[in-house]
GROMACS .gro file of C-alpha atoms in nm:
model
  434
    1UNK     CA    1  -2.824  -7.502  -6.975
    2UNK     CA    2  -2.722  -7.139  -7.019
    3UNK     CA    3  -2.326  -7.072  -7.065
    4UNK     CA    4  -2.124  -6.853  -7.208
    5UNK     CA    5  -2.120  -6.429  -7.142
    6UNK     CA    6  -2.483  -6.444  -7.010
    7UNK     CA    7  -2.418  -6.722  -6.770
    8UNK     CA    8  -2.126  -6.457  -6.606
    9UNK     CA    9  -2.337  -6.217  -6.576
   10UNK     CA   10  -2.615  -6.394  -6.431
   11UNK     CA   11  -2.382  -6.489  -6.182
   12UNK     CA   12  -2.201  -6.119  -6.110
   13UNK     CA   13  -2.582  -6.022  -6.069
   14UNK     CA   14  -2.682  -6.296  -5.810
   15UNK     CA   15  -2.363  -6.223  -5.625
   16UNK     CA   16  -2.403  -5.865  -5.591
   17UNK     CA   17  -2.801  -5.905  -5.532
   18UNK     CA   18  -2.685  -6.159  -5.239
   19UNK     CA   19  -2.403  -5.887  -5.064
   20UNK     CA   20  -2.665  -5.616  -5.087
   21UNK     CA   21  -2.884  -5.806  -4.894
   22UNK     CA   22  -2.609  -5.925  -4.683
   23UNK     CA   23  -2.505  -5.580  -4.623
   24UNK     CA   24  -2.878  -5.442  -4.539
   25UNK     CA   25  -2.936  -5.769  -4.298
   26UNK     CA   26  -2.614  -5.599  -4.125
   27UNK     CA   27  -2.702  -5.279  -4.121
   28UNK     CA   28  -3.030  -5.375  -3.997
   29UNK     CA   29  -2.880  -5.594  -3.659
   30UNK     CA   30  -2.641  -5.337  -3.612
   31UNK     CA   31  -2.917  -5.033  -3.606
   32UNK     CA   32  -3.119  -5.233  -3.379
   33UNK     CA   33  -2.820  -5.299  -3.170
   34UNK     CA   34  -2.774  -4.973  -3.088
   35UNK     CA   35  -3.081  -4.913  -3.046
   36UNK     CA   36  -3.120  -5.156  -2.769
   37UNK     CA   37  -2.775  -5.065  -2.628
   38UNK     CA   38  -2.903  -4.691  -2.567
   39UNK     CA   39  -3.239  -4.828  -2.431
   40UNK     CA   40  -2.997  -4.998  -2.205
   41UNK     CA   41  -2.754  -4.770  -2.080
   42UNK     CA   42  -3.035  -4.495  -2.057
   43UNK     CA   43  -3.286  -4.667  -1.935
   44UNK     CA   44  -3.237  -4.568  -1.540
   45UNK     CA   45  -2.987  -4.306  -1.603
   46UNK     CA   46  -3.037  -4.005  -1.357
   47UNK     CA   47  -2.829  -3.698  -1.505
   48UNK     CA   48  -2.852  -3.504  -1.238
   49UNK     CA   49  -2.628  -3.798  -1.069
   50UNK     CA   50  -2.232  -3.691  -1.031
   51UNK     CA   51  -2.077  -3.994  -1.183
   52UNK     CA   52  -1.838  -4.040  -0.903
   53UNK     CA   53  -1.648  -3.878  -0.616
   54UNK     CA   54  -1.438  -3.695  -0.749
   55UNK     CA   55  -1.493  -3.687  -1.093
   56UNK     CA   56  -1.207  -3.584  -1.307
   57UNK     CA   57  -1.283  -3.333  -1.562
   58UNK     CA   58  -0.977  -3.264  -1.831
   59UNK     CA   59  -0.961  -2.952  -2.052
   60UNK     CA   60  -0.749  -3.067  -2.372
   61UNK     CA   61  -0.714  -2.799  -2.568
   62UNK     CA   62  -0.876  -2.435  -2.669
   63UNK     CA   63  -0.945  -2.346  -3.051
   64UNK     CA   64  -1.018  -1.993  -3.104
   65UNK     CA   65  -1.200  -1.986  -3.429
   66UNK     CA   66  -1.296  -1.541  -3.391
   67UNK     CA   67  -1.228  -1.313  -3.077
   68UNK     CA   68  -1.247  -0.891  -3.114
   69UNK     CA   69  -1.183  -0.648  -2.872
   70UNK     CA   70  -1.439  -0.412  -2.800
   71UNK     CA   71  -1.246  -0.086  -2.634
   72UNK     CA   72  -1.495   0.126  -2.585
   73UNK     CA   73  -1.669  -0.111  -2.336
   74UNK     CA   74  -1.372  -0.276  -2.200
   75UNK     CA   75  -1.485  -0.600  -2.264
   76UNK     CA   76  -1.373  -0.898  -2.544
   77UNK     CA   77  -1.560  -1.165  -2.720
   78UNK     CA   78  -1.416  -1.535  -2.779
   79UNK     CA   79  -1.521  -1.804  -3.005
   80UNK     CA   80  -1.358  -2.094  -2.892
   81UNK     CA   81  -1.368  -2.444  -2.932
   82UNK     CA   82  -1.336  -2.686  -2.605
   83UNK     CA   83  -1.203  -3.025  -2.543
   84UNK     CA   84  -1.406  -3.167  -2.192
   85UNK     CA   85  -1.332  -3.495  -2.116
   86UNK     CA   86  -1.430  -3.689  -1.786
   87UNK     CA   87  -1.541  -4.058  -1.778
   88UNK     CA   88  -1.904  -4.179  -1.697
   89UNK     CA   89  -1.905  -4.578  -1.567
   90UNK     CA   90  -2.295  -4.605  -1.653
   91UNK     CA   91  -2.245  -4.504  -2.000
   92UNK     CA   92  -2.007  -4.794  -2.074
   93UNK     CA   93  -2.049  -5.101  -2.180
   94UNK     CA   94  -1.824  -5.432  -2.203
   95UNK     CA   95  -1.945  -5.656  -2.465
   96UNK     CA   96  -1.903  -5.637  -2.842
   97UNK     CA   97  -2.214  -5.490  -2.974
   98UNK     CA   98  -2.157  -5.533  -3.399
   99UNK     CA   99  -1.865  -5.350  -3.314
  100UNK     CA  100  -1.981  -5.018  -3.223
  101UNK     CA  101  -1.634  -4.798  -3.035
  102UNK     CA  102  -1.870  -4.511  -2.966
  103UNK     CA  103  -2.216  -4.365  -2.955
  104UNK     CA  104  -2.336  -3.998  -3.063
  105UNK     CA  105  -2.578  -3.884  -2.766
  106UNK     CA  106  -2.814  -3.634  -2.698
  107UNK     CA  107  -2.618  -3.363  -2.422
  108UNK     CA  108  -2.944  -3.296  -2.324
  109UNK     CA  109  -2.980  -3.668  -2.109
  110UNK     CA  110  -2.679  -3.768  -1.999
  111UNK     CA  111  -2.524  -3.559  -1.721
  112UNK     CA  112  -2.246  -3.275  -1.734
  113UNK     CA  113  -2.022  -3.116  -1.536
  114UNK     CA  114  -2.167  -2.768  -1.446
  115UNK     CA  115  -1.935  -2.574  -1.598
  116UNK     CA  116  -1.924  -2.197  -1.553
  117UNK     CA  117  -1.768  -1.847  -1.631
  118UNK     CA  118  -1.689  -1.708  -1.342
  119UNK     CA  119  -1.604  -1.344  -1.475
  120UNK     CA  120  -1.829  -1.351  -1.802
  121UNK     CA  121  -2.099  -1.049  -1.862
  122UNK     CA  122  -2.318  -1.220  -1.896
  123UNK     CA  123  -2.388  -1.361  -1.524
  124UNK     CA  124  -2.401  -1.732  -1.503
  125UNK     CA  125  -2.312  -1.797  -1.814
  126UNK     CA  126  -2.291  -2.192  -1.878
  127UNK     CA  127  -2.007  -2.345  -2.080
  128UNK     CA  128  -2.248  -2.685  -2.134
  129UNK     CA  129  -2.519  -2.513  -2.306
  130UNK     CA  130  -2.426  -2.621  -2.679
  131UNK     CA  131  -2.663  -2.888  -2.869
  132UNK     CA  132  -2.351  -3.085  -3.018
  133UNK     CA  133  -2.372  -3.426  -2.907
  134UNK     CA  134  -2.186  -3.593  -2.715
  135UNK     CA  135  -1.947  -3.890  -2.768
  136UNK     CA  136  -1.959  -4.150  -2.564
  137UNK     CA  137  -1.706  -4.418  -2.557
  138UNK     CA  138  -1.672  -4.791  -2.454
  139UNK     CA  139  -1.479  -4.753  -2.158
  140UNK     CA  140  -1.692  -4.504  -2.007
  141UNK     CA  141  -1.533  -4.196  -2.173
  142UNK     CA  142  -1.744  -3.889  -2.239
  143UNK     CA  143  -1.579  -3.658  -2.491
  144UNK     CA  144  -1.754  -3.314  -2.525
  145UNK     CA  145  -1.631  -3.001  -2.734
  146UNK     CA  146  -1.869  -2.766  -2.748
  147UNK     CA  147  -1.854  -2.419  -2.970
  148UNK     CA  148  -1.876  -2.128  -2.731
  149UNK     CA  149  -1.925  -1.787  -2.717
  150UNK     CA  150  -1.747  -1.630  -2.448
  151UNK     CA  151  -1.810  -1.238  -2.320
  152UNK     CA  152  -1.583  -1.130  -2.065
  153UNK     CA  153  -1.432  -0.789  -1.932
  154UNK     CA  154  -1.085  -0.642  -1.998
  155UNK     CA  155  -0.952  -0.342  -1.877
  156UNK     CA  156  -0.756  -0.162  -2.123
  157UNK     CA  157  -0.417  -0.028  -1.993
  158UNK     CA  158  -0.360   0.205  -2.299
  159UNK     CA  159  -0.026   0.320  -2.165
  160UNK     CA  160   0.182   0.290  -2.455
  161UNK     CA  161  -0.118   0.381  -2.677
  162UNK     CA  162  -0.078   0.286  -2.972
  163UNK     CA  163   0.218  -0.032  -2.904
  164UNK     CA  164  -0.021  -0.140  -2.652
  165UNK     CA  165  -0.073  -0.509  -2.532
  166UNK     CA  166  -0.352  -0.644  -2.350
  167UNK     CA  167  -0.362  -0.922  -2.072
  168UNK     CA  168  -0.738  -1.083  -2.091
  169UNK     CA  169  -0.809  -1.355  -1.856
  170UNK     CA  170  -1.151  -1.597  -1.826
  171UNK     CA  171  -1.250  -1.824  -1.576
  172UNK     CA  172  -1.425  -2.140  -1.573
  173UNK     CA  173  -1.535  -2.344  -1.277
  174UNK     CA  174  -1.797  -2.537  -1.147
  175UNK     CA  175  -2.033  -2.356  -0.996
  176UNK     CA  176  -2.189  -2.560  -0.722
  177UNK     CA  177  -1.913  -2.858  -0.689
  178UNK     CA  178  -1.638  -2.840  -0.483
  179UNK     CA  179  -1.301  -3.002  -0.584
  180UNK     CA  180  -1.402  -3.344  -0.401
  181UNK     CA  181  -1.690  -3.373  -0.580
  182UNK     CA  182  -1.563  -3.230  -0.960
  183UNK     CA  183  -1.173  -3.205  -0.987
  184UNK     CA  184  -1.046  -2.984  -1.323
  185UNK     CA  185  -0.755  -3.074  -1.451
  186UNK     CA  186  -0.579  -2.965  -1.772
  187UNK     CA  187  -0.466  -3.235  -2.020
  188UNK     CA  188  -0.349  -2.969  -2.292
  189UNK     CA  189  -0.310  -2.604  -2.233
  190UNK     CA  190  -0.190  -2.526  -2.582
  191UNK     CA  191  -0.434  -2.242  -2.726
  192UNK     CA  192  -0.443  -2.256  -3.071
  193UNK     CA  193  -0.595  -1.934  -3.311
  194UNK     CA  194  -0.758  -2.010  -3.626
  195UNK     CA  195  -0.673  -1.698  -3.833
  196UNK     CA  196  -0.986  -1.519  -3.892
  197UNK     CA  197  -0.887  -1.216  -4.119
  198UNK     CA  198  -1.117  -1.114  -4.409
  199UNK     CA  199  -1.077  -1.095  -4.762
  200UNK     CA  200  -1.115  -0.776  -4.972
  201UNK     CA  201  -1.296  -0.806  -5.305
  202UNK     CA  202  -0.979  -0.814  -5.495
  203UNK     CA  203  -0.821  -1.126  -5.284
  204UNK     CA  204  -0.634  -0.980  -5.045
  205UNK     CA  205  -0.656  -1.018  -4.666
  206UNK     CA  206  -0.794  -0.787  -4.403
  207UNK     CA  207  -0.595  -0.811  -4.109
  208UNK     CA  208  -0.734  -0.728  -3.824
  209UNK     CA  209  -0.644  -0.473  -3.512
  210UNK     CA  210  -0.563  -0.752  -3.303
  211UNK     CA  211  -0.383  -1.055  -3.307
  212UNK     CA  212  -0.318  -1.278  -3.024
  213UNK     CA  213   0.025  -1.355  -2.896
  214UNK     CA  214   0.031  -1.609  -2.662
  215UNK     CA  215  -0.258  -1.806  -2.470
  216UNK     CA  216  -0.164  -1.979  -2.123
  217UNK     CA  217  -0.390  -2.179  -1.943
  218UNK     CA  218  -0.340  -2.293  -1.582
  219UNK     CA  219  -0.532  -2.436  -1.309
  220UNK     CA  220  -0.656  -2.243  -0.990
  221UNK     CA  221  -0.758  -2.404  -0.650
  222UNK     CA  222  -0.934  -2.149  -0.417
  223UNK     CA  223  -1.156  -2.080  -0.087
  224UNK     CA  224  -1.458  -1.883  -0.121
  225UNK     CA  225  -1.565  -1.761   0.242
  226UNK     CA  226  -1.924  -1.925   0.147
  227UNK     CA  227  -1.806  -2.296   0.182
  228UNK     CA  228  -1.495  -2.486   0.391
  229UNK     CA  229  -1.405  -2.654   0.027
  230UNK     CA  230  -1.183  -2.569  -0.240
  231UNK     CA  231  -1.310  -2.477  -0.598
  232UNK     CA  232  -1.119  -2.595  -0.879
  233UNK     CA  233  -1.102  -2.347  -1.170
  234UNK     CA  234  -0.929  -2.348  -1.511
  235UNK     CA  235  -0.803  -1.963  -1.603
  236UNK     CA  236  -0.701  -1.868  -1.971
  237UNK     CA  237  -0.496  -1.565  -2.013
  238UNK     CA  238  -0.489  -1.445  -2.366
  239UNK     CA  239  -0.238  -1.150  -2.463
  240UNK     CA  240  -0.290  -0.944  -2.698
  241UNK     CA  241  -0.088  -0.666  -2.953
  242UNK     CA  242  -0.207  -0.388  -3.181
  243UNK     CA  243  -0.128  -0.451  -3.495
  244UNK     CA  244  -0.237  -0.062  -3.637
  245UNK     CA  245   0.050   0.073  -3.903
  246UNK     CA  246  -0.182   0.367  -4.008
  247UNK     CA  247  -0.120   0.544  -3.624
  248UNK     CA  248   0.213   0.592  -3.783
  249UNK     CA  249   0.104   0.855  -3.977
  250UNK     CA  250  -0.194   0.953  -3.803
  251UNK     CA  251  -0.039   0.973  -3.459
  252UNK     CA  252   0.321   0.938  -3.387
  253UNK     CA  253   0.430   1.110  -3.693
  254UNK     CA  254   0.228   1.465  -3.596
  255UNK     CA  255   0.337   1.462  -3.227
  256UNK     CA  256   0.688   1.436  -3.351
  257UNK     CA  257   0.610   1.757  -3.616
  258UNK     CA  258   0.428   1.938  -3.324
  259UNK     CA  259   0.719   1.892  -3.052
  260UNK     CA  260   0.945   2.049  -3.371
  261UNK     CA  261   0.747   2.308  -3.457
  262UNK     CA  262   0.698   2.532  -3.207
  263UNK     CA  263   1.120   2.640  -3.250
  264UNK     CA  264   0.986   2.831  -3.501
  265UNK     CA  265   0.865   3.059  -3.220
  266UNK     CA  266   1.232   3.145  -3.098
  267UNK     CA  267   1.382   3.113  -3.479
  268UNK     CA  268   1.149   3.435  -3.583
  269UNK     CA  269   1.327   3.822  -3.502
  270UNK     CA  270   1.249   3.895  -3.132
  271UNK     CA  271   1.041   4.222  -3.226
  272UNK     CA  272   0.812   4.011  -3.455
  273UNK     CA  273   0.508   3.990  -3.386
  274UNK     CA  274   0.442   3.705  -3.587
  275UNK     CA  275   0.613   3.517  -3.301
  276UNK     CA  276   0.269   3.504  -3.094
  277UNK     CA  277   0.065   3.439  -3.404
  278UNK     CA  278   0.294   3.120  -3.465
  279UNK     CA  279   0.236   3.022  -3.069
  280UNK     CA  280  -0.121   3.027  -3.093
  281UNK     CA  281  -0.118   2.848  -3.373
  282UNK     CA  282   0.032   2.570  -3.228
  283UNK     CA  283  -0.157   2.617  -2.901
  284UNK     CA  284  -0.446   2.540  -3.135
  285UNK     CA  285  -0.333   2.229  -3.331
  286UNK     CA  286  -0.224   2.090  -2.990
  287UNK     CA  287  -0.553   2.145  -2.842
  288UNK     CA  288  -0.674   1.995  -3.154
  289UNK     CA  289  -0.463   1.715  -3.092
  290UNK     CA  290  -0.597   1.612  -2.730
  291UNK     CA  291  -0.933   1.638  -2.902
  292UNK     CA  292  -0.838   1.378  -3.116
  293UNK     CA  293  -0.740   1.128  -2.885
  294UNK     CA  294  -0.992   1.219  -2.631
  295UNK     CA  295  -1.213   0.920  -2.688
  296UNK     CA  296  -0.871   0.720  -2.607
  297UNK     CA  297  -0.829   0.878  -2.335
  298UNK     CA  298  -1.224   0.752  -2.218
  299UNK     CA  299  -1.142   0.397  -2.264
  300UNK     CA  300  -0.829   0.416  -2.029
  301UNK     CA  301  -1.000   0.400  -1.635
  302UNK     CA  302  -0.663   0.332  -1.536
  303UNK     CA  303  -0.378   0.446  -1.733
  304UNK     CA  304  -0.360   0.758  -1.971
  305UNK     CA  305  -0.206   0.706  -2.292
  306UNK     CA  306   0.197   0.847  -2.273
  307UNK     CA  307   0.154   0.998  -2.610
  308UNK     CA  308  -0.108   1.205  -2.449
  309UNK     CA  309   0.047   1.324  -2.169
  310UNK     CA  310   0.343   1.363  -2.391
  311UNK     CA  311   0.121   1.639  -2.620
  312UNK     CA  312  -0.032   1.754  -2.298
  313UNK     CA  313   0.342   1.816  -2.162
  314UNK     CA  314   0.366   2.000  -2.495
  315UNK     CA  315   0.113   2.230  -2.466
  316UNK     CA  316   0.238   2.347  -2.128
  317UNK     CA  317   0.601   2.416  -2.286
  318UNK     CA  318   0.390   2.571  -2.607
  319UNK     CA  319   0.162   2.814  -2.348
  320UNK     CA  320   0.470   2.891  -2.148
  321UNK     CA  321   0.678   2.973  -2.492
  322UNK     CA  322   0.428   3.241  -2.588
  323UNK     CA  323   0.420   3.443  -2.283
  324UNK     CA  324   0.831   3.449  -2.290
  325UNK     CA  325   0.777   3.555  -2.711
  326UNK     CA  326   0.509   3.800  -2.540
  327UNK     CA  327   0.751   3.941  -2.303
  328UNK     CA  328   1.044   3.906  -2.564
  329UNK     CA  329   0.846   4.102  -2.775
  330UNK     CA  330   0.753   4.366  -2.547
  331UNK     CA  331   1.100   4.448  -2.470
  332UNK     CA  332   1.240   4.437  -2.833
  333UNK     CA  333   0.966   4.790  -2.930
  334UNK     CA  334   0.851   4.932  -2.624
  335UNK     CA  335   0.983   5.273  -2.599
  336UNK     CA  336   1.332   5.288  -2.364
  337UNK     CA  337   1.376   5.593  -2.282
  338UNK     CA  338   1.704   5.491  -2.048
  339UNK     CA  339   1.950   5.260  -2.147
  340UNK     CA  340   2.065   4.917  -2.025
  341UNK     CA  341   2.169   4.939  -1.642
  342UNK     CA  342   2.577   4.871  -1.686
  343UNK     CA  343   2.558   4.580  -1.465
  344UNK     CA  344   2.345   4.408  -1.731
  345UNK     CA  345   2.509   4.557  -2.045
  346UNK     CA  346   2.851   4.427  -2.003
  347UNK     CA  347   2.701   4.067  -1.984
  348UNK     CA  348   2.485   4.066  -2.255
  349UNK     CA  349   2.773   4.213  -2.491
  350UNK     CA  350   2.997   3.916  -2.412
  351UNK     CA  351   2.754   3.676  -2.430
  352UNK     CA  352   2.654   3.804  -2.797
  353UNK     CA  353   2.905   3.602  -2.985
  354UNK     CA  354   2.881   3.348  -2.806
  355UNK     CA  355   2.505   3.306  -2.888
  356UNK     CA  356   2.580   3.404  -3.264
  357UNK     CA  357   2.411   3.771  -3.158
  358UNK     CA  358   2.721   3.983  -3.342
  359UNK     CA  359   2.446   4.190  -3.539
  360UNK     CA  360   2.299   4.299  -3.306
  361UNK     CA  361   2.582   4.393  -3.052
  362UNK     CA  362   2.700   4.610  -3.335
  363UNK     CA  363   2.418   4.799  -3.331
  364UNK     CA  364   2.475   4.853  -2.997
  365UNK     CA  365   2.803   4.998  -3.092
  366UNK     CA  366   2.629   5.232  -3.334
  367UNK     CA  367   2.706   5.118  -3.662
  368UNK     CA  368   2.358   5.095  -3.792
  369UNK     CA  369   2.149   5.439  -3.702
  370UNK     CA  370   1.766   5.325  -3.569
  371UNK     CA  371   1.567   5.648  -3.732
  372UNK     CA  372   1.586   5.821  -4.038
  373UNK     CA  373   1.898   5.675  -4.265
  374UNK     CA  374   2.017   5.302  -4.221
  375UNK     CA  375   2.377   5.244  -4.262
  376UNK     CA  376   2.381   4.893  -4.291
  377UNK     CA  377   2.104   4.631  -4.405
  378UNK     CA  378   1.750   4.670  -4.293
  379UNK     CA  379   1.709   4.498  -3.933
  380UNK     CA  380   1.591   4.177  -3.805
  381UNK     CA  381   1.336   4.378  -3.550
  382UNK     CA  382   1.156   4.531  -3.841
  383UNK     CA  383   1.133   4.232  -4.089
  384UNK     CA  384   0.832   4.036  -4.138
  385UNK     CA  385   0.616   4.327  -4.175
  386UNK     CA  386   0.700   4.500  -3.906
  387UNK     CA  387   0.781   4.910  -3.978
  388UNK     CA  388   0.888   5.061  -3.713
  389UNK     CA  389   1.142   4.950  -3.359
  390UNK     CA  390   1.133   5.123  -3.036
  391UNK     CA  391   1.432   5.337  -3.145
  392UNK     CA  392   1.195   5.500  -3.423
  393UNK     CA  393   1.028   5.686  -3.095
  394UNK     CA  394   1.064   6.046  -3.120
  395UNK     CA  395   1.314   6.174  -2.873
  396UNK     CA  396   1.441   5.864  -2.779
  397UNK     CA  397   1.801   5.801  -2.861
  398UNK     CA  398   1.859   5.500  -3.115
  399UNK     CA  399   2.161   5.331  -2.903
  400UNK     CA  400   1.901   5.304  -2.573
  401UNK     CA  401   1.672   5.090  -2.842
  402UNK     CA  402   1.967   4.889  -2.919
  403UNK     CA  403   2.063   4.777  -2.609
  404UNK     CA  404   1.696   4.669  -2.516
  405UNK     CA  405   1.679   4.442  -2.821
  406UNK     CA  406   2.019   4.319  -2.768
  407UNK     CA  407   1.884   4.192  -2.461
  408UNK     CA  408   1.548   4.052  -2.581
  409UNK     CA  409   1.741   3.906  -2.895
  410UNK     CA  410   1.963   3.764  -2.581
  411UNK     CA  411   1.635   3.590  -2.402
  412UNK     CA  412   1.499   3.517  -2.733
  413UNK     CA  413   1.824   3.267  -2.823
  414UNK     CA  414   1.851   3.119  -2.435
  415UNK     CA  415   1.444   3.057  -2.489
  416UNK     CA  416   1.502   2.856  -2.794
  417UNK     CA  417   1.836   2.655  -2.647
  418UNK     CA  418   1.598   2.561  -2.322
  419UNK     CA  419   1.275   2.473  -2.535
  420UNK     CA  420   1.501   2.271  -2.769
  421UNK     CA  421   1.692   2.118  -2.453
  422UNK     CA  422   1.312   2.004  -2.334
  423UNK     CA  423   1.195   1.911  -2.673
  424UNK     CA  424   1.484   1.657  -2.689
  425UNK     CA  425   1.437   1.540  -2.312
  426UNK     CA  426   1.089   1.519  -2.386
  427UNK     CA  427   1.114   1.277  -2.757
  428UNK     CA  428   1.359   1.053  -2.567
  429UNK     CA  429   1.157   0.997  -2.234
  430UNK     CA  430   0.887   0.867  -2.477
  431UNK     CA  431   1.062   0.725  -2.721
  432UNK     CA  432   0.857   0.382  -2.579
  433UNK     CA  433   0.556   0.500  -2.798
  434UNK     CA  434   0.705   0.707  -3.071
   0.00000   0.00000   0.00000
């Protein structure tokens, strides 16, 4: 007789040698249970059988797991996760089979509800195509969520470029069933986002251009002139906002500096010609501008961009401001042989102080001589490099040259008052995208 520590562990190895084979003898009946319960339940399955009339077919909820934008083609890309639901009597079964809830099946042989996006690019494009399998319950209940890959066209409106949002909207129907035969219904129209954003080498997060607001999902019925049945359809809407901080500096902040800087224009002395050289200059960076945001302008079919039309506004005022400098200029040093007609002298001179034009009304008056000797400081009509005024004309009497840039000093300050009066208009009508 054997006793003691190696009788207990004789006994501890019998035991567990008897549940191991206990165990395997159960995993063994229950293996070829299911086995003969899917031999059963398959065996004169037809998939291409509608379960019933109608059958129900719930959406329960949308997953996005990656979606981008692609602007240049007016189109976006989804990865989503479904929930499809709908309940199959032939698949069911009502006694206890070693206690299997559910089975794992093949999508491939049981049937599906034909499922399709109606707007996707690519034509035809089947929401059942995914190799996941499907879970089949006791009751009946078919439970399929399938990854997909969705491809579908947006139109950009890009006009409040860059605070734009988007509005993108999918479709998903059957494609041959009418709503008496296949009936969509949505059991959860939350959309959830799985954040997506990338990670930089040193840990931090890429976030992307895009990130997605809100999601609404709601159910369409509809007549198609093809058949005298509705078609059930689910719709999700997905809304969209640019999330760019570096147009700050790249876009906003240099229409703002452009708008600004063209005062320089009316700030320079109306007989410098440096006046036109600062108009064409920003002629040119405006031009340079619009080039900039020309491929913007390419995705928009629809809408332009306000901060382009608010630059293109801009370069009207700009073109418009260096013909009045031209003419400005041309009246501040052509020769003038006569002087000022009275009628337009007496208005000018008592509209000088009141447009901070004292200097040169008292030039007018004679106290600083045009030719030869200056009696008072050198002039604003021959700073900035210029040497000579129209009173430096031979024969041409100093107080005539006067009065002429009185008045084109006169124009000069009214110019810069209206272009300032626009400029302001102008930053608050747009304010929306600045």
């Amino acid at each position: 007789m054997i006793c003691g520590p190696l009788a207990v562990k004789l006994l501890m190895l019998a035991a567990g040698m008897t549940l191991l084979a206990t165990n395997a003898a159960g995993d063994q009946r229950r293996v070829q249970a299911e086995q003969q319960l899917r031999k059963r339940l398959l065996q004169d399955y037809d998939k291409s059988v509608v379960p019933g009339s109608p059958t129900t077919v719930s959406l329960r909820m949308m997953t996005i797991t990656h979606f981008e934008l692609l602007e240049e083609k007016n189109m976006m890309e989804v990865h989503t996760w479904f929930g499809i639901k709908w309940r199959d009597e032939r698949l069911g079964w009502e006694d206890d089979v070693e206690g299997l809830t559910y089975l794992a099946i093949d999508p491939q042989v049981v049937w599906k509800p034909d499922l399709t996006l109606y707007n996707g690019g690519d034509p035809g494009q089947s929401v059942m195509d995914s190799n996941v399998l499907i879970l089949v319950f006791k009751n009946g209940t078919v439970l399929f969520v399938p990854p997909i890959a969705f491809h579908f066209p947006c139109t950009m409106d890009l006009t409040y470029w860059p605070h734009d949002t988007q509005n993108c909207s999918f479709k998903i129907g059957s494609w041959v069933h009418h709503e008496r035969i296949i009936d969509l219904v949505i059991e959860d129209s939350k959309v959830e986002v799985v954040s997506d954003d990338l990670e930089t080498d040193d840990g931090n997060k890429m976030v992307k251009q895009w990130e997605v607001t809100s999601g609404e999902v709601t159910r369409e019925s509809k007549f198609y002139p093809c058949c005298p049945d509705a078609y059930t359809s689910v719709v999700s809407t997905l809304q969209l906002a640019r999330n760019a901080p570096a147009y700050t500096w790249t876009v906003k902040v240099p229409v703002v500096c452009l708008s600004l800087v063209a005062l320089v224009v009316f700030l320079l002395p109306p007989g410098a010609g440096e006046k036109l050289t600062v108009g064409f200059l920003c002629l040119i960076l405006d031009m340079l501008f619009l080039a900039y945001t020309s491929h913007v302008v390419a995705h928009a079919p629809s809408h332009t961009p306000l901060i382009v039309q608010l630059v293109s506004q801009q370069l009207v005022v700009v073109a418009v401001s260096v013909v009045v400098a031209g003419v400005v200029a041309r009246v501040a040093r052509a020769p003038h042989p006569n002087p000022l007609p009275s009628v337009i002298k007496a208005p000018i001179t008592a509209l000088s102080n009141l447009f901070c034009l004292a200097n040169y009304a008292n030039n007018v008056d004679g106290s600083v001589k045009p030719s030869g000797g200056r009696v008072g400081s050198k002039g604003e009509e021959v700073e900035l490099g210029e040497e000579g005024s129209s009173g430096e004309t031979t024969g041409v009497d100093g107080s005539h040259a006067n009065q002429w840039l009185l008045l084109a000093a006169l124009l000069d300050r009214l110019a810069l008052i209206l272009y300032l009066l626009v400029c302001i208009i102008t930053l608050i009508r747009f304010t929306s995208v600045l």
